[in-house]
mmCIF file of C-alpha atoms in Angstrom:
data_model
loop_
_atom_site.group_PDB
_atom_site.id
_atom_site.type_symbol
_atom_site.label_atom_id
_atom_site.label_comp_id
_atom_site.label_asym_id
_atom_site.label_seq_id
_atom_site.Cartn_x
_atom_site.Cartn_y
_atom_site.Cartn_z
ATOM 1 C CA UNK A 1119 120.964 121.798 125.413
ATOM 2 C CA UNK A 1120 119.241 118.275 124.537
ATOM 3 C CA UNK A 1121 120.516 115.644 122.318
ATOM 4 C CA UNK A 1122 118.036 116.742 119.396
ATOM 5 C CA UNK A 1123 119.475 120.089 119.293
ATOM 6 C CA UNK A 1124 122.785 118.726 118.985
ATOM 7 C CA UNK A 1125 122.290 115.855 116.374
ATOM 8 C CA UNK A 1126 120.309 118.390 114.296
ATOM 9 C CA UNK A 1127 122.918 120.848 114.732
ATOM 10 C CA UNK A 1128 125.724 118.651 113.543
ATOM 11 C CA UNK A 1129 123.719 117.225 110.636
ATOM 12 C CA UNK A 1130 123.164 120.400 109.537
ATOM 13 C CA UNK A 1131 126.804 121.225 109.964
ATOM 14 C CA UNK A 1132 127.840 118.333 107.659
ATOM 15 C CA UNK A 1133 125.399 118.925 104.937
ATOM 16 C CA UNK A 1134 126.549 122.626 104.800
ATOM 17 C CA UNK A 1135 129.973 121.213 104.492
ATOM 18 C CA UNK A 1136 129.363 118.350 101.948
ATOM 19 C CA UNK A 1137 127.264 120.791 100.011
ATOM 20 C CA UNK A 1138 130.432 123.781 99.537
ATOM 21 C CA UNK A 1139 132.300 120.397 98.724
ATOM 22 C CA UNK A 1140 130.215 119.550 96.157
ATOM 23 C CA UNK A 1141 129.170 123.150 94.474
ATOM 24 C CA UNK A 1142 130.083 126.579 96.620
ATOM 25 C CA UNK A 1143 127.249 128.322 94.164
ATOM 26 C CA UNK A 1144 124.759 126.096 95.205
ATOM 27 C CA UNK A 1145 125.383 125.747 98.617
ATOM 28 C CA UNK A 1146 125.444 129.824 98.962
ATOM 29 C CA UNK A 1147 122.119 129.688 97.330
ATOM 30 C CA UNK A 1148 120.809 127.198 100.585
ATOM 31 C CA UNK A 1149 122.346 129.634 103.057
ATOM 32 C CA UNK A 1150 120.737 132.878 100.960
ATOM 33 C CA UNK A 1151 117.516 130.975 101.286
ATOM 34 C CA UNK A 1152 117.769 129.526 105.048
ATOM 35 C CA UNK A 1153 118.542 133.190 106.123
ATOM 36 C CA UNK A 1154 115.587 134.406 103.933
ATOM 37 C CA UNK A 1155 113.689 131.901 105.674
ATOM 38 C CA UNK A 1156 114.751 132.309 109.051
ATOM 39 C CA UNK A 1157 114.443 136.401 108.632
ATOM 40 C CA UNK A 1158 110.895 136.076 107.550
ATOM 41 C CA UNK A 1159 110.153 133.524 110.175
ATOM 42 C CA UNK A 1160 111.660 135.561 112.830
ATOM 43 C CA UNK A 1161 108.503 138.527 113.971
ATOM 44 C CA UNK A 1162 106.144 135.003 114.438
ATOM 45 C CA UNK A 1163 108.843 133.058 116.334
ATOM 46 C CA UNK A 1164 108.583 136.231 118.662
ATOM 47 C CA UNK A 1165 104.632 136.170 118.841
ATOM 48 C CA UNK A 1166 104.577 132.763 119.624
ATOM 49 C CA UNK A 1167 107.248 133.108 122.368
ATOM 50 C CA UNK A 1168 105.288 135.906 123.968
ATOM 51 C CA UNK A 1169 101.751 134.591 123.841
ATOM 52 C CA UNK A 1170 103.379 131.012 125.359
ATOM 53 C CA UNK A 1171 104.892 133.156 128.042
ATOM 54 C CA UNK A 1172 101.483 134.891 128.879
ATOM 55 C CA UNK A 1173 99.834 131.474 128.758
ATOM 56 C CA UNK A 1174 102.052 129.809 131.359
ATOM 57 C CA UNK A 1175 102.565 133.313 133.592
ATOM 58 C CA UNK A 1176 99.246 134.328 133.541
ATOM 59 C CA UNK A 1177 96.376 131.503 132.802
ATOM 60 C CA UNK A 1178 95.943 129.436 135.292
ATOM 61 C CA UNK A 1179 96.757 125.384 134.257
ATOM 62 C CA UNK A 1180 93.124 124.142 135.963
ATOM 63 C CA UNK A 1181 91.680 127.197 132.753
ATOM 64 C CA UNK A 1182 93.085 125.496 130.284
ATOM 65 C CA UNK A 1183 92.848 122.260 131.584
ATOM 66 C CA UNK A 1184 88.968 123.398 131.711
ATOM 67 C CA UNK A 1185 88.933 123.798 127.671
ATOM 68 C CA UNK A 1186 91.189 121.367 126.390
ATOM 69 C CA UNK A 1187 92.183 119.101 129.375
ATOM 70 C CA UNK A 1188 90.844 115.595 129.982
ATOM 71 C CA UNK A 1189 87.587 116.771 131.593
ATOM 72 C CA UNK A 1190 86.779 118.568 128.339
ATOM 73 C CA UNK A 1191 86.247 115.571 126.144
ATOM 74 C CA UNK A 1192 85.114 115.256 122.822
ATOM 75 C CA UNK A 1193 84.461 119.004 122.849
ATOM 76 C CA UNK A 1194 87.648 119.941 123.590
ATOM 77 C CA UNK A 1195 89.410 117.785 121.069
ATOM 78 C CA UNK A 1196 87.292 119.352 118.417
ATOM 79 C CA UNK A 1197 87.464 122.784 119.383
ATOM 80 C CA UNK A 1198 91.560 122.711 119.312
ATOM 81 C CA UNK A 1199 90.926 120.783 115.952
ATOM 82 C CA UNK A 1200 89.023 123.667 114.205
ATOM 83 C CA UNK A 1201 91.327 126.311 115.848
ATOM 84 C CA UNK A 1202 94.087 124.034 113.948
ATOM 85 C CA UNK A 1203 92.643 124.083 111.328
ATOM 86 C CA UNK A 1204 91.874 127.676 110.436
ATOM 87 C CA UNK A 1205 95.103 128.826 112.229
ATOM 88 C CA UNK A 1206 98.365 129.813 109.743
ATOM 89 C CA UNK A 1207 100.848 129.359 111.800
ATOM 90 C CA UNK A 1208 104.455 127.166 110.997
ATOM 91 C CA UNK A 1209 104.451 123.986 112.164
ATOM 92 C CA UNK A 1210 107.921 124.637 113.445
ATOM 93 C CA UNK A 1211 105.943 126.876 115.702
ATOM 94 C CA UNK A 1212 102.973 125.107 116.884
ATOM 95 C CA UNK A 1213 105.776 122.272 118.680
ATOM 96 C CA UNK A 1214 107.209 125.022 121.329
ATOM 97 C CA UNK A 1215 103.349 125.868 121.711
ATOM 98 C CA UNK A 1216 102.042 122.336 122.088
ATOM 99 C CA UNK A 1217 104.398 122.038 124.438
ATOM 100 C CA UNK A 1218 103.575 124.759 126.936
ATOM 101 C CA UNK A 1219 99.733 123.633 126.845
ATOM 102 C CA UNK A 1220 100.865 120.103 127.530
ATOM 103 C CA UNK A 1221 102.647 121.343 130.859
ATOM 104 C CA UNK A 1222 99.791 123.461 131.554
ATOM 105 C CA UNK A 1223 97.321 120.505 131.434
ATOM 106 C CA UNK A 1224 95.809 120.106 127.944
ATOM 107 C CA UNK A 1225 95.727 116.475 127.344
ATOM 108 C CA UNK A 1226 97.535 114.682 124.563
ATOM 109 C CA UNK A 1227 94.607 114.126 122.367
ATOM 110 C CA UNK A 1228 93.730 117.690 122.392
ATOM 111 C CA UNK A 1229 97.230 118.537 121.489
ATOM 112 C CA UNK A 1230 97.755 115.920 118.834
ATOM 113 C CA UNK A 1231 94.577 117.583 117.673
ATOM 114 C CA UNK A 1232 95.970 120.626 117.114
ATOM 115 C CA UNK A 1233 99.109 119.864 115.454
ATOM 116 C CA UNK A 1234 97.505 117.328 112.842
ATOM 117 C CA UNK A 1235 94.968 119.701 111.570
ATOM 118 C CA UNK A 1236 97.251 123.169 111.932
ATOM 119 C CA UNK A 1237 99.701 120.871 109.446
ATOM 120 C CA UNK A 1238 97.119 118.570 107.221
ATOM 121 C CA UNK A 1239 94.441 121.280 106.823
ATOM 122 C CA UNK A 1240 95.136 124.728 105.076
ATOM 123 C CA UNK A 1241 92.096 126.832 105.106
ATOM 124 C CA UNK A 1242 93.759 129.977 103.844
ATOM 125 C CA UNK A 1243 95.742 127.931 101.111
ATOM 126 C CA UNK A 1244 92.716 126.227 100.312
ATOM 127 C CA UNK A 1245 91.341 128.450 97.066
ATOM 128 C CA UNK A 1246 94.655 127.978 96.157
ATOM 129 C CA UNK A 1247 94.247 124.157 96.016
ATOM 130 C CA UNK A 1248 90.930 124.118 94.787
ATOM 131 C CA UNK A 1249 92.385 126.111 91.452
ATOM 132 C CA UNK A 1250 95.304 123.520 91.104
ATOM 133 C CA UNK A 1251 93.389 120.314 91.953
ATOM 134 C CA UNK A 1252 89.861 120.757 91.564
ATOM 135 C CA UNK A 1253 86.943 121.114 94.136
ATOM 136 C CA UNK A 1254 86.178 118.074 94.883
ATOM 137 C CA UNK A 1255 89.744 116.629 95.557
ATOM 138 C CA UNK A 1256 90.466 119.774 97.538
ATOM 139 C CA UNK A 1257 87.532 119.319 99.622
ATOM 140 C CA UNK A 1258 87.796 115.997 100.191
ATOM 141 C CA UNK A 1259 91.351 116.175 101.098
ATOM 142 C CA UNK A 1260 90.769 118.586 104.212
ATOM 143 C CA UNK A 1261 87.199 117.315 104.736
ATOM 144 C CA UNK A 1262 88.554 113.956 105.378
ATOM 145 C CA UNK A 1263 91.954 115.161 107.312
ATOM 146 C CA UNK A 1264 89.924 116.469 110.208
ATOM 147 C CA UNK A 1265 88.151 113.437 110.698
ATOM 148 C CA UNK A 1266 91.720 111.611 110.668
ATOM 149 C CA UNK A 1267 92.941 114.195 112.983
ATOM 150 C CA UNK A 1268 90.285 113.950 115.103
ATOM 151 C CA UNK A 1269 90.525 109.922 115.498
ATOM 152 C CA UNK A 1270 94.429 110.386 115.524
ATOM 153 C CA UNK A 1271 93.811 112.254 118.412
ATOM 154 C CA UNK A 1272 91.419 109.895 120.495
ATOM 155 C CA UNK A 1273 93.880 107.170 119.588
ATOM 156 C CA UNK A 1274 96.954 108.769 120.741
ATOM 157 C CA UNK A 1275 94.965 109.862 124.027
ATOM 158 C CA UNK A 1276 94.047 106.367 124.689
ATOM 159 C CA UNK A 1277 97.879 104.962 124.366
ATOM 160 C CA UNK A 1278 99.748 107.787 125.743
ATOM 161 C CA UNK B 112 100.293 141.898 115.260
ATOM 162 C CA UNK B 113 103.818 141.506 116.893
ATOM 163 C CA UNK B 114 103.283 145.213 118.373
ATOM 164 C CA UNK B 115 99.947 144.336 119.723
ATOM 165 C CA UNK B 116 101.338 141.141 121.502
ATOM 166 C CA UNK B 117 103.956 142.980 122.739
ATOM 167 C CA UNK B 118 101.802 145.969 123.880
ATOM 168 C CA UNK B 119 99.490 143.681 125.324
ATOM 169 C CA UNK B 120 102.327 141.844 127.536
ATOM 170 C CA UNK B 121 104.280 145.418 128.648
ATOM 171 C CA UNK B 122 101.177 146.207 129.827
ATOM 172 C CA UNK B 123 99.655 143.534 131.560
ATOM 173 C CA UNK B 124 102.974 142.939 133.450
ATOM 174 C CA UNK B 125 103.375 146.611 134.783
ATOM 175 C CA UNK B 126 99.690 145.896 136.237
ATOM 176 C CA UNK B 127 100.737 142.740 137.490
ATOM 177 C CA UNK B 128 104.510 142.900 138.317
ATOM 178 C CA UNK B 129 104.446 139.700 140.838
ATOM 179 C CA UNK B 130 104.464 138.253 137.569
ATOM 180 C CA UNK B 131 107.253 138.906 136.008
ATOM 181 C CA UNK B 132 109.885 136.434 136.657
ATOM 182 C CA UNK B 133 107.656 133.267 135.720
ATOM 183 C CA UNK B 134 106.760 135.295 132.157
ATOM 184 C CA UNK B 135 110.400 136.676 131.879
ATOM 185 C CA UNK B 136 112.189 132.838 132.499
ATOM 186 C CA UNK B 137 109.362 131.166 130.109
ATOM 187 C CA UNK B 138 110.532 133.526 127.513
ATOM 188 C CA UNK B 139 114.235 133.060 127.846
ATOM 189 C CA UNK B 140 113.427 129.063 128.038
ATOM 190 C CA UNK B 141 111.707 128.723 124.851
ATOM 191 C CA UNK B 142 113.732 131.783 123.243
ATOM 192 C CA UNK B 143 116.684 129.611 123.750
ATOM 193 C CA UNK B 144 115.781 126.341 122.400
ATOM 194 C CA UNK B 145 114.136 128.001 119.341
ATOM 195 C CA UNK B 146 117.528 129.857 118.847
ATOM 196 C CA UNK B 147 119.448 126.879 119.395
ATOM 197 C CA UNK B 148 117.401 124.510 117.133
ATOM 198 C CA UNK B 149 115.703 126.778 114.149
ATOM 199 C CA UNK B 150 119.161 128.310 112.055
ATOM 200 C CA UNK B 151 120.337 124.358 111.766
ATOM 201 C CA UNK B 152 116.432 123.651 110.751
ATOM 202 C CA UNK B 153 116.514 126.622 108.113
ATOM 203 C CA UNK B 154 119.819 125.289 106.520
ATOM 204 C CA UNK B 155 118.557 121.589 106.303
ATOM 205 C CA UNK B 156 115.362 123.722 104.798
ATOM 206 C CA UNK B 157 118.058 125.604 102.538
ATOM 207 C CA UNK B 158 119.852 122.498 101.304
ATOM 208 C CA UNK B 159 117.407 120.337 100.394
ATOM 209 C CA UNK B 160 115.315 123.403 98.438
ATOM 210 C CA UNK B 161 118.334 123.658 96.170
ATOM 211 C CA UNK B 162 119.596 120.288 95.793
ATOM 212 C CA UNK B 163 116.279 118.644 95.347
ATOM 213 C CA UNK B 164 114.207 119.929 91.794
ATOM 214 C CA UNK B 165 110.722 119.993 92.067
ATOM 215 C CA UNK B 166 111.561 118.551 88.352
ATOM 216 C CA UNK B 167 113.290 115.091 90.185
ATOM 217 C CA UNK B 168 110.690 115.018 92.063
ATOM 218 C CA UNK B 169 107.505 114.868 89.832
ATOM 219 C CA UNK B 170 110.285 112.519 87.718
ATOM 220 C CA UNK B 171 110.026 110.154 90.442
ATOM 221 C CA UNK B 172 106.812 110.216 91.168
ATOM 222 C CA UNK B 173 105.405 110.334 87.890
ATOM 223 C CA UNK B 174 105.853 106.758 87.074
ATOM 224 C CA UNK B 175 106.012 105.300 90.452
ATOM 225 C CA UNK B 176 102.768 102.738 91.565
ATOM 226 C CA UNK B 177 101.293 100.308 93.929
ATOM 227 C CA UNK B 178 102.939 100.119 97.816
ATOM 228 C CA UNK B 179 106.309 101.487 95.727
ATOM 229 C CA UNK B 180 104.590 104.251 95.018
ATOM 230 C CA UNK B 181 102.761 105.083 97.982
ATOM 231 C CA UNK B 182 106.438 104.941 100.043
ATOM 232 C CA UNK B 183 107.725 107.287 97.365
ATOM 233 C CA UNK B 184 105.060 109.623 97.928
ATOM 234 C CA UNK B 185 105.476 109.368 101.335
ATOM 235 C CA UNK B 186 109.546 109.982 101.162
ATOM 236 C CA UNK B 187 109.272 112.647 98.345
ATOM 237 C CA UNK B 188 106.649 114.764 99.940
ATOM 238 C CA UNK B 189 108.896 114.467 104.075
ATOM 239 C CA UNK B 190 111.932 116.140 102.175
ATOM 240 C CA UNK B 191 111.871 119.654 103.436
ATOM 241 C CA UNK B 192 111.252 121.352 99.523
ATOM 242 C CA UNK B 193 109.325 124.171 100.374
ATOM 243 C CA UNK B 194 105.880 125.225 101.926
ATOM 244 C CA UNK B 195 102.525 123.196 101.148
ATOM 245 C CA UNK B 196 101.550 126.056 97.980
ATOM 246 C CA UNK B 197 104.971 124.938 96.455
ATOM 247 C CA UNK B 198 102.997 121.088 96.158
ATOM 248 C CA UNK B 199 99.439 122.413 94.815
ATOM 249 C CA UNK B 200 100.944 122.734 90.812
ATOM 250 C CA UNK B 201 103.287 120.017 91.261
ATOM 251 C CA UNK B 202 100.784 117.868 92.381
ATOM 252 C CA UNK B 203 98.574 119.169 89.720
ATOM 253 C CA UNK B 204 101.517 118.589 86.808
ATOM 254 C CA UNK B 205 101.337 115.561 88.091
ATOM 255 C CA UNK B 206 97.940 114.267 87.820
ATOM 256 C CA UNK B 207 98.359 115.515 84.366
ATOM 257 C CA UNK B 208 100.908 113.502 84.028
ATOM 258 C CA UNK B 209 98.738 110.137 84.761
ATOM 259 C CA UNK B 210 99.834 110.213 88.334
ATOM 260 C CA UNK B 211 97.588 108.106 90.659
ATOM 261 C CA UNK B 212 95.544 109.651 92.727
ATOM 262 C CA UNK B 213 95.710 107.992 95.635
ATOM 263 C CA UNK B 214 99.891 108.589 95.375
ATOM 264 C CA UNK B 215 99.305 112.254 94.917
ATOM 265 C CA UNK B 216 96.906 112.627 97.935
ATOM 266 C CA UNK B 217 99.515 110.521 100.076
ATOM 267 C CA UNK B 218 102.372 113.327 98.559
ATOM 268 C CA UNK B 219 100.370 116.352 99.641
ATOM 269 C CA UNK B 220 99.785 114.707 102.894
ATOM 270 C CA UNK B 221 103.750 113.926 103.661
ATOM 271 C CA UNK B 222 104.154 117.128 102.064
ATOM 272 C CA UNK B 223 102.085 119.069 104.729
ATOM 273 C CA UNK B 224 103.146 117.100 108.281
ATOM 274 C CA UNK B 225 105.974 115.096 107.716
ATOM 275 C CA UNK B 226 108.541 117.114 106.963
ATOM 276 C CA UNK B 227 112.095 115.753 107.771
ATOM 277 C CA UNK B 228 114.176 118.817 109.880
ATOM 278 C CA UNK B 229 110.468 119.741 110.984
ATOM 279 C CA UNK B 230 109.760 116.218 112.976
ATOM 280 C CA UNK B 231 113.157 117.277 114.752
ATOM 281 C CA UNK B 232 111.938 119.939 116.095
ATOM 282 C CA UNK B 233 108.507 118.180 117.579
ATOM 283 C CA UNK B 234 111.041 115.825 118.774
ATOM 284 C CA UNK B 235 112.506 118.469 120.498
ATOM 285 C CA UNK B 236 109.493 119.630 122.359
ATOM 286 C CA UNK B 237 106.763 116.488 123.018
ATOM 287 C CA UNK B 238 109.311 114.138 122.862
ATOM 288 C CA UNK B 239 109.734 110.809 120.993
ATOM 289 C CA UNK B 240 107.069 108.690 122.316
ATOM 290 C CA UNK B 241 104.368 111.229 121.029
ATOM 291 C CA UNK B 242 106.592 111.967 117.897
ATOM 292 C CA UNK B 243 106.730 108.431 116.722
ATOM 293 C CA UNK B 244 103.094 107.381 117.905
ATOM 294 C CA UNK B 245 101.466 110.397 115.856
ATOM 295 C CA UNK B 246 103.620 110.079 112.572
ATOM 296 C CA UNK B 247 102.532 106.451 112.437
ATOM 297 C CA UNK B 248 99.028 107.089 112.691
ATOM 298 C CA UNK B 249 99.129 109.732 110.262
ATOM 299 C CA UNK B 250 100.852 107.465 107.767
ATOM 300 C CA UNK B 251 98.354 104.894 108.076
ATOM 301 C CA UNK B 252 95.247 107.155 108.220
ATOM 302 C CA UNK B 253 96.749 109.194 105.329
ATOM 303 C CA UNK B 254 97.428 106.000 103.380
ATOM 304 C CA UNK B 255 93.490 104.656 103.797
ATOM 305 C CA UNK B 256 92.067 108.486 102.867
ATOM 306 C CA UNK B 257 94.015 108.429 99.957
ATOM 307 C CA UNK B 258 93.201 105.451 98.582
ATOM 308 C CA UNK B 259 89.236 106.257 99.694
ATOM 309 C CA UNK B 260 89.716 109.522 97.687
ATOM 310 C CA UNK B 261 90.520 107.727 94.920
ATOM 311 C CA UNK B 262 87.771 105.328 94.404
ATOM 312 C CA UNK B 263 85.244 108.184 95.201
ATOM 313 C CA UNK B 264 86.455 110.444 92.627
ATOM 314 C CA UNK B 265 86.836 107.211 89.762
ATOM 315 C CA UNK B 266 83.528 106.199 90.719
ATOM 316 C CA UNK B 267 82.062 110.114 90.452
ATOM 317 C CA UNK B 268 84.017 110.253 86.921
ATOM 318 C CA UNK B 269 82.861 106.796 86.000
ATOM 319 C CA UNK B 270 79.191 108.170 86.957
ATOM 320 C CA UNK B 271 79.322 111.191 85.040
ATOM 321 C CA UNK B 272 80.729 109.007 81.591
ATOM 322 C CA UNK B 273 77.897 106.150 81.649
ATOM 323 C CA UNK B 274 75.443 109.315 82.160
ATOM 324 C CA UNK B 275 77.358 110.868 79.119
ATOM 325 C CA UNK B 276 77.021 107.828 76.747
#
């Protein structure tokens, strides 16, 4: 157990506690929808568990090193970057999988990659936007976050 | 989908048994720490859905301009209120409203990769060097699209009204 778990944990703690405090109603309402949440979030936490543990038990490191490692370049970077992109997976859920390509030898840009446009860039909520905001904002607004994502990337590979 | 993956792991470590124990302790690593770390993230999730109106914050964000606004965005949209679809009509309610542009972009942006209990959890697993190094470049990056957004789409509007009169 790390010390994020346990500040996180403790925070969490204390809000619960200020929040029956301040209104019991209310703060049953946050624990009705947390457990909602966490029930609905639960068969994906699973996939993503499993498909991490094939990726480390099975796939060799110098594989994926091959596609999204250092050797792999620009290519790489933009391949993760697309997959990002049209992927719909939580964020809470791409960290624990960013983390098991990092120790199997994807580099930093390609992984920063993948987390900016998997968060930034929703393709499947993306009719969505364009009905609330318009076309061109909408398009813009993703348009532009890959290229961000994709310098982001080459940036953080640089320093890191 | 869950059945398939699990299918598809039964049976490719009965044909390749030597293989269980590094698949087997992988998932009761990362099982752990997700158990550990995601019911604390779901009631920070909880909490904040409740106690924070999607009606305080297009109040806030309404009226706010300039850097002000731009930090509000950026503070309004990391407070864990509820997946990106939740921001679309806000956003849109608030453009309405004579929001800026630029402000809303920055919102939709925070909205979509900075959220608060979320960051803890990348914390968690890449650490804070990558953390802290990413979520700065976003802000910046985000702040200099948004702002680019904006002048494209006055300058397309302003376009389309001199070709009008």
């Amino acid at each position: 157990m790390n010390v994020t778990t346990v500040i996180i944990n403790i925070i969490a703690v204390i809000g619960l506690l200020i929040a029956f405090a301040k209104d019991g109603e209310k703060a049953i309402k946050s624990l009705k929808i947390a457990g909602k949440s966490f029930i609905r979030m639960l068969p994906m936490v699973f996939i993503i568990i499993t498909i991490i543990g094939l990726l480390l038990g099975f796939v060799p490191p110098n594989q994926i090193s091959r596609f999204v490692g250092e050797q792999s370049g620009m290519t790489g970077i933009l391949l993760v970057g697309v997959v990002g992109a049209v992927l719909h997976i939580p964020a809470l859920l791409s960290f624990p999988l960013a983390a098991s390509l990092l120790e199997e030898g994807a580099s930093v840009s390609a992984v920063a990659a993948f987390i900016t446009t998997l968060t930034m860039i929703g393709t499947i909520t993306l009719p969505l936007e364009i009905k609330e905001l318009g076309k061109k904002m909408a398009i813009l607004r993703n348009g532009i976050s890959f290229v961000i994502a994709i310098i982001i990337a080459l940036i953080m590979g640089a320093v890191l | 989908m869950l059945g398939v993956i699990s299918i598809i792991a039964i049976v490719l470590l009965s044909i390749f048994p030597d293989r269980k124990e590094p698949v087997t302790n992988t998932l009761w690593d990362y099982s752990m720490e997700m158990v550990l770390i995601l019911p604390a993230v779901m009631i920070l999730l909880g909490l904040f859905a409740v106690w924070v109106s999607k009606e305080t914050v297009v109040k806030y964000l309404g009226k706010a301009s300039g850097i002000k606004g731009i930090i509000l965005a950026i503070i309004l949209g990391a407070l864990p209120t509820g997946p990106l679809y939740i921001a679309f009509p806000m956003a849109a309610a608030l453009l309405k409203k004579g929001a800026k542009i630029s402000n809303i972009i920055v919102f939709l942006s925070a909205w979509a990769c900075i959220k608060i209990p979320q960051e803890m959890v990348e914390l968690q697993f890449l650490g804070p060097q990558f953390v802290l190094l990413r979520l700065s470049l976003t802000i910046i990056f985000v702040i200099i699209m948004a702002i680019f957004i904006e002048k494209m789409i006055e300058w397309s509007e302003s376009r389309v009204a001199t070709m009008a009169s």
